[in-house]
Short mmCIF file of C-alpha atoms in Angstrom, two decimals:
data_model
loop_
_atom_site.label_atom_id
_atom_site.label_comp_id
_atom_site.label_asym_id
_atom_site.label_seq_id
_atom_site.Cartn_x
_atom_site.Cartn_y
_atom_site.Cartn_z
CA MET A 1 42.69 186.31 79.71
CA ASN A 2 43.96 189.73 80.73
CA VAL A 3 41.42 192.39 79.73
CA THR A 4 42.96 195.27 81.69
CA PRO A 5 43.37 198.25 79.32
CA PRO A 6 46.97 199.39 78.95
CA CYS A 7 48.11 202.62 80.55
CA GLY A 8 47.29 205.55 78.28
CA SER A 9 44.66 203.64 76.26
CA PRO A 10 41.57 205.50 75.00
CA LEU A 11 39.34 203.30 77.21
CA LEU A 12 41.31 204.14 80.34
CA SER A 13 41.31 207.83 79.44
CA PHE A 14 37.54 207.69 79.03
CA LEU A 15 36.92 205.91 82.33
CA LEU A 16 39.30 207.86 84.55
CA PRO A 17 39.35 211.66 85.04
CA ALA A 18 42.44 213.21 83.45
CA PRO A 19 44.68 215.57 85.42
CA CYS A 20 45.31 219.01 83.97
CA VAL A 21 48.60 218.90 82.04
CA ALA A 22 49.66 222.19 83.66
CA CYS A 23 48.61 222.09 87.33
CA GLY A 24 47.64 218.46 87.87
CA GLN A 25 44.08 219.19 89.00
CA LEU A 26 41.20 217.39 87.30
CA SER A 27 40.62 218.91 83.87
CA GLU A 28 37.04 217.69 83.28
CA GLY A 29 38.26 216.48 79.89
CA GLY A 30 38.48 220.07 78.68
CA PRO A 31 40.25 221.47 75.61
CA LEU A 32 44.04 221.28 75.52
CA GLY A 33 44.07 218.99 78.54
CA LEU A 34 43.71 222.00 80.84
CA CYS A 35 41.40 222.64 83.76
CA SER A 36 39.11 225.66 83.50
CA ALA A 37 41.40 227.75 85.74
CA CYS A 38 44.44 227.12 83.56
CA ARG A 39 42.49 227.66 80.35
CA SER A 40 41.56 231.12 81.61
CA LEU A 41 45.28 232.01 81.66
CA LEU A 42 45.84 231.32 77.95
CA GLN A 43 46.66 234.39 75.86
CA ALA A 44 46.49 234.85 72.12
CA PRO A 45 49.24 236.94 70.51
CA GLY A 46 48.47 240.62 70.32
CA GLU A 47 48.52 242.80 67.22
CA GLY A 48 51.94 242.93 65.60
CA CYS A 49 54.11 242.46 62.55
CA HIS A 50 52.18 240.71 59.79
CA GLN A 51 55.28 238.86 58.60
CA CYS A 52 57.08 237.60 61.73
CA GLY A 53 54.25 237.89 64.27
CA ARG A 54 56.25 240.01 66.72
CA GLU A 55 53.89 241.98 68.94
CA LEU A 56 54.12 245.75 68.56
CA ALA A 57 52.68 248.63 70.54
CA GLY A 58 50.28 251.21 69.20
CA PRO A 59 47.75 251.17 66.38
CA LEU A 60 49.15 249.41 63.31
CA LEU A 61 48.38 249.55 59.62
CA THR A 62 46.92 246.45 58.00
CA ALA A 63 49.67 243.97 57.05
CA TYR A 64 52.27 246.15 58.80
CA ARG A 65 55.84 244.81 58.67
CA CYS A 66 58.32 245.60 61.43
CA GLY A 67 61.69 247.20 60.74
CA ARG A 68 63.52 243.93 61.19
CA CYS A 69 61.40 242.20 58.54
CA ARG A 70 61.82 245.12 56.15
CA ALA A 71 65.60 245.05 56.63
CA GLU A 72 66.00 241.26 56.51
CA PRO A 73 62.77 239.64 55.26
CA PRO A 74 62.20 236.02 56.26
CA ALA A 75 61.42 233.50 53.53
CA PHE A 76 57.81 233.16 54.72
CA SER A 77 55.35 235.92 53.87
CA ALA A 78 53.30 235.80 57.09
CA LEU A 79 53.21 234.03 60.44
CA VAL A 80 50.01 233.01 62.22
CA ALA A 81 49.97 231.76 65.83
CA ALA A 82 47.13 230.45 67.97
CA TRP A 83 48.61 231.23 71.40
CA ARG A 84 51.45 232.90 73.24
CA TYR A 85 54.10 230.42 74.34
CA GLN A 86 53.95 231.02 78.09
CA PRO A 87 52.34 229.19 81.02
CA PRO A 88 50.19 227.17 80.73
CA MET A 89 50.70 226.75 76.98
CA ASP A 90 54.29 225.61 77.55
CA SER A 91 52.93 222.66 79.55
CA VAL A 92 50.53 221.75 76.74
CA ILE A 93 53.35 221.70 74.17
CA ALA A 94 55.61 219.71 76.53
CA ALA A 95 52.83 217.16 77.12
CA LEU A 96 52.42 216.70 73.37
CA LYS A 97 56.16 216.43 72.66
CA TYR A 98 57.51 214.48 75.61
CA ARG A 99 54.50 212.69 77.11
CA ARG A 100 53.10 211.95 73.66
CA LEU A 101 49.57 213.02 74.47
CA GLU A 102 48.77 213.07 70.78
CA TYR A 103 45.18 214.22 71.18
CA LEU A 104 46.65 217.63 72.05
CA GLY A 105 47.78 217.95 68.43
CA ARG A 106 44.13 217.86 67.40
CA HIS A 107 43.18 220.47 69.99
CA LEU A 108 46.04 222.79 68.98
CA ALA A 109 45.12 222.40 65.31
CA HIS A 110 41.53 223.37 66.11
CA ASP A 111 42.72 226.59 67.74
CA LEU A 112 45.12 227.32 64.89
CA LEU A 113 42.42 226.79 62.26
CA ALA A 114 40.35 229.44 64.01
CA ARG A 115 43.17 231.94 63.41
CA LEU A 116 43.84 231.09 59.76
CA ALA A 117 42.09 233.04 57.02
CA PRO A 118 39.33 230.66 55.88
CA ALA A 119 39.48 231.81 52.26
CA ALA A 120 43.29 231.87 51.94
CA PRO A 121 44.28 229.97 48.78
CA TYR A 122 46.67 227.46 50.34
CA ASP A 123 47.58 224.58 48.06
CA PHE A 124 49.46 222.24 50.40
CA VAL A 125 50.17 221.82 54.11
CA VAL A 126 53.76 220.92 55.07
CA ALA A 127 55.04 220.09 58.55
CA VAL A 128 58.49 221.15 59.71
CA PRO A 129 60.33 217.81 59.89
CA LEU A 130 62.51 216.39 62.63
CA HIS A 131 65.86 214.80 61.85
CA PHE A 132 65.66 211.02 61.53
CA TRP A 133 67.44 210.33 64.80
CA ARG A 134 65.35 212.78 66.83
CA ARG A 135 62.16 211.40 65.36
CA TRP A 136 63.31 207.87 66.13
CA ASN A 137 64.11 208.78 69.74
CA ARG A 138 60.85 210.67 70.28
CA GLY A 139 58.72 208.23 68.31
CA PHE A 140 56.81 210.85 66.33
CA ASN A 141 56.91 214.42 65.07
CA GLN A 142 54.64 216.74 67.06
CA ALA A 143 54.46 219.24 64.18
CA GLU A 144 53.05 216.49 61.95
CA ARG A 145 50.29 215.76 64.46
CA ILE A 146 49.18 219.38 64.31
CA ALA A 147 49.65 219.58 60.54
CA GLU A 148 47.57 216.46 59.90
CA GLU A 149 44.59 218.00 61.63
CA VAL A 150 45.07 221.40 59.99
CA ALA A 151 45.22 219.75 56.55
CA ALA A 152 42.06 217.78 57.30
CA GLY A 153 40.30 220.94 58.48
CA LEU A 154 41.28 222.81 55.31
CA ARG A 155 40.65 219.76 53.09
CA LEU A 156 44.17 219.90 51.72
CA ASP A 157 46.89 217.34 51.17
CA LEU A 158 49.63 217.06 53.79
CA ALA A 159 52.76 216.96 51.63
CA SER A 160 55.88 215.20 52.95
CA ALA A 161 57.91 217.74 51.04
CA LEU A 162 60.77 218.48 53.41
CA SER A 163 63.50 216.45 55.07
CA ARG A 164 65.90 217.54 57.77
CA CYS A 165 69.21 216.62 56.24
CA ARG A 166 71.41 217.70 59.14
CA ALA A 167 71.02 216.99 62.84
CA THR A 168 71.24 220.30 64.69
CA PRO A 169 71.86 220.97 68.39
CA SER A 170 68.93 222.14 70.49
CA GLN A 171 67.95 225.75 69.81
CA THR A 172 66.81 226.40 73.37
CA ARG A 173 69.80 228.38 74.68
CA LEU A 174 70.98 229.93 71.41
CA THR A 175 70.75 233.58 70.40
CA ARG A 176 68.90 234.67 67.26
CA ALA A 177 72.13 234.76 65.24
CA GLN A 178 73.26 231.40 66.60
CA ARG A 179 69.91 229.83 65.75
CA ARG A 180 70.16 231.09 62.19
CA ALA A 181 73.69 229.71 61.80
CA ASN A 182 72.71 226.45 63.48
CA LEU A 183 69.99 225.85 60.88
CA ALA A 184 71.94 226.80 57.76
CA ALA A 185 71.27 224.18 55.09
CA ALA A 186 69.40 222.00 57.59
CA PHE A 187 66.40 221.38 55.30
CA ARG A 188 65.93 220.24 51.72
CA VAL A 189 62.99 219.35 49.51
CA ARG A 190 62.59 215.62 49.09
CA ARG A 191 63.42 214.11 45.73
CA GLY A 192 60.33 213.93 43.56
CA GLN A 193 58.38 216.46 45.63
CA GLY A 194 59.58 219.70 44.08
CA ALA A 195 57.68 219.62 40.79
CA ARG A 196 54.19 219.69 42.30
CA LEU A 197 55.14 222.56 44.63
CA VAL A 198 56.39 224.97 41.97
CA GLY A 199 54.43 228.21 42.11
CA ARG A 200 52.14 226.92 44.87
CA HIS A 201 51.16 228.45 48.21
CA VAL A 202 52.38 226.26 51.09
CA LEU A 203 51.13 226.44 54.67
CA LEU A 204 54.15 225.50 56.81
CA ILE A 205 53.29 224.14 60.28
CA ASP A 206 55.38 223.89 63.46
CA ASP A 207 54.52 223.65 67.14
CA VAL A 208 56.41 226.69 68.49
CA ALA A 209 58.21 229.69 66.99
CA THR A 210 60.76 231.57 69.07
CA THR A 211 62.95 233.61 66.73
CA GLY A 212 61.42 232.10 63.58
CA ALA A 213 64.81 230.70 62.53
CA THR A 214 63.52 227.14 62.02
CA LEU A 215 60.52 228.29 60.01
CA ASN A 216 62.73 230.63 57.99
CA ALA A 217 65.22 227.87 57.12
CA ALA A 218 62.43 225.47 56.14
CA ALA A 219 60.63 228.15 54.12
CA ARG A 220 63.86 229.08 52.36
CA ALA A 221 64.35 225.47 51.24
CA LEU A 222 60.80 225.44 49.85
CA CYS A 223 61.27 228.74 48.04
CA MET A 224 64.56 227.59 46.53
CA ALA A 225 62.65 224.63 45.09
CA GLY A 226 60.23 227.00 43.36
CA VAL A 227 57.37 227.36 45.86
CA GLY A 228 55.53 230.58 45.11
CA ARG A 229 54.61 231.58 48.66
CA VAL A 230 54.99 230.21 52.19
CA THR A 231 52.72 231.11 55.10
CA ALA A 232 54.00 229.91 58.47
CA ALA A 233 51.61 228.81 61.21
CA VAL A 234 52.40 227.67 64.74
CA ALA A 235 50.45 226.58 67.78
CA ALA A 236 52.37 229.01 69.96
CA LEU A 237 54.62 232.03 69.50
CA THR A 238 57.24 232.96 72.09
CA PRO A 239 56.91 236.63 73.09
CA GLU A 240 60.11 238.62 72.97
CA PRO A 241 61.32 240.47 76.08
CA GLY A 242 59.39 243.69 76.33
CA ASP A 243 56.46 242.51 74.23
CA ARG A 244 53.23 243.86 75.59
CA VAL A 245 50.95 241.55 77.55
#
């Protein structure tokens, strides 16, 4: 009988040292799949706009909102991020999404929980969904892996409230305006889910925010269904050009 553990099994991962997901050196089984040298390069977002998370220079008032958010407010009331989306965090996210190292979702959720206000009165956790075909091709939704652990940490229900009703092209090379247009009417609240969300405070989870267009479109669908407030939370936030380091 063949008793050899399959590649990627928990037993094999326990027995063999794991390479760092960023540089390939042994990671000593450390957090986020990173070696100690790569972990030292991680950066949390600096002080910035309370609503969109954009980093801003100079001393800021509590809950300060940038000019862009005052002129064109997103549908979410605040954005919380654990890390800046830059090396080596980009390698961690890529390993979760494309190599399906699902334990990284737990590690990212742990870091995100440390940034969330412990007493915030969230009622439900909702993950930004993938379109059916993209989920089928990838095999899972990385945002759900993070959201599951965040919900468990907050002792809240993970609500399957949203569906992605339109397959959209990749956002990677699009401008802010193109991303917003690309995601128009891309999300809707699932039938039968809306009633329990009315007036509630939803914590909306995704892996990465770049311009916030995906979170904004998802939050708008929730608000149109009667959700009282949406707080967005991501494992990593992409710094804009010129953001301070």
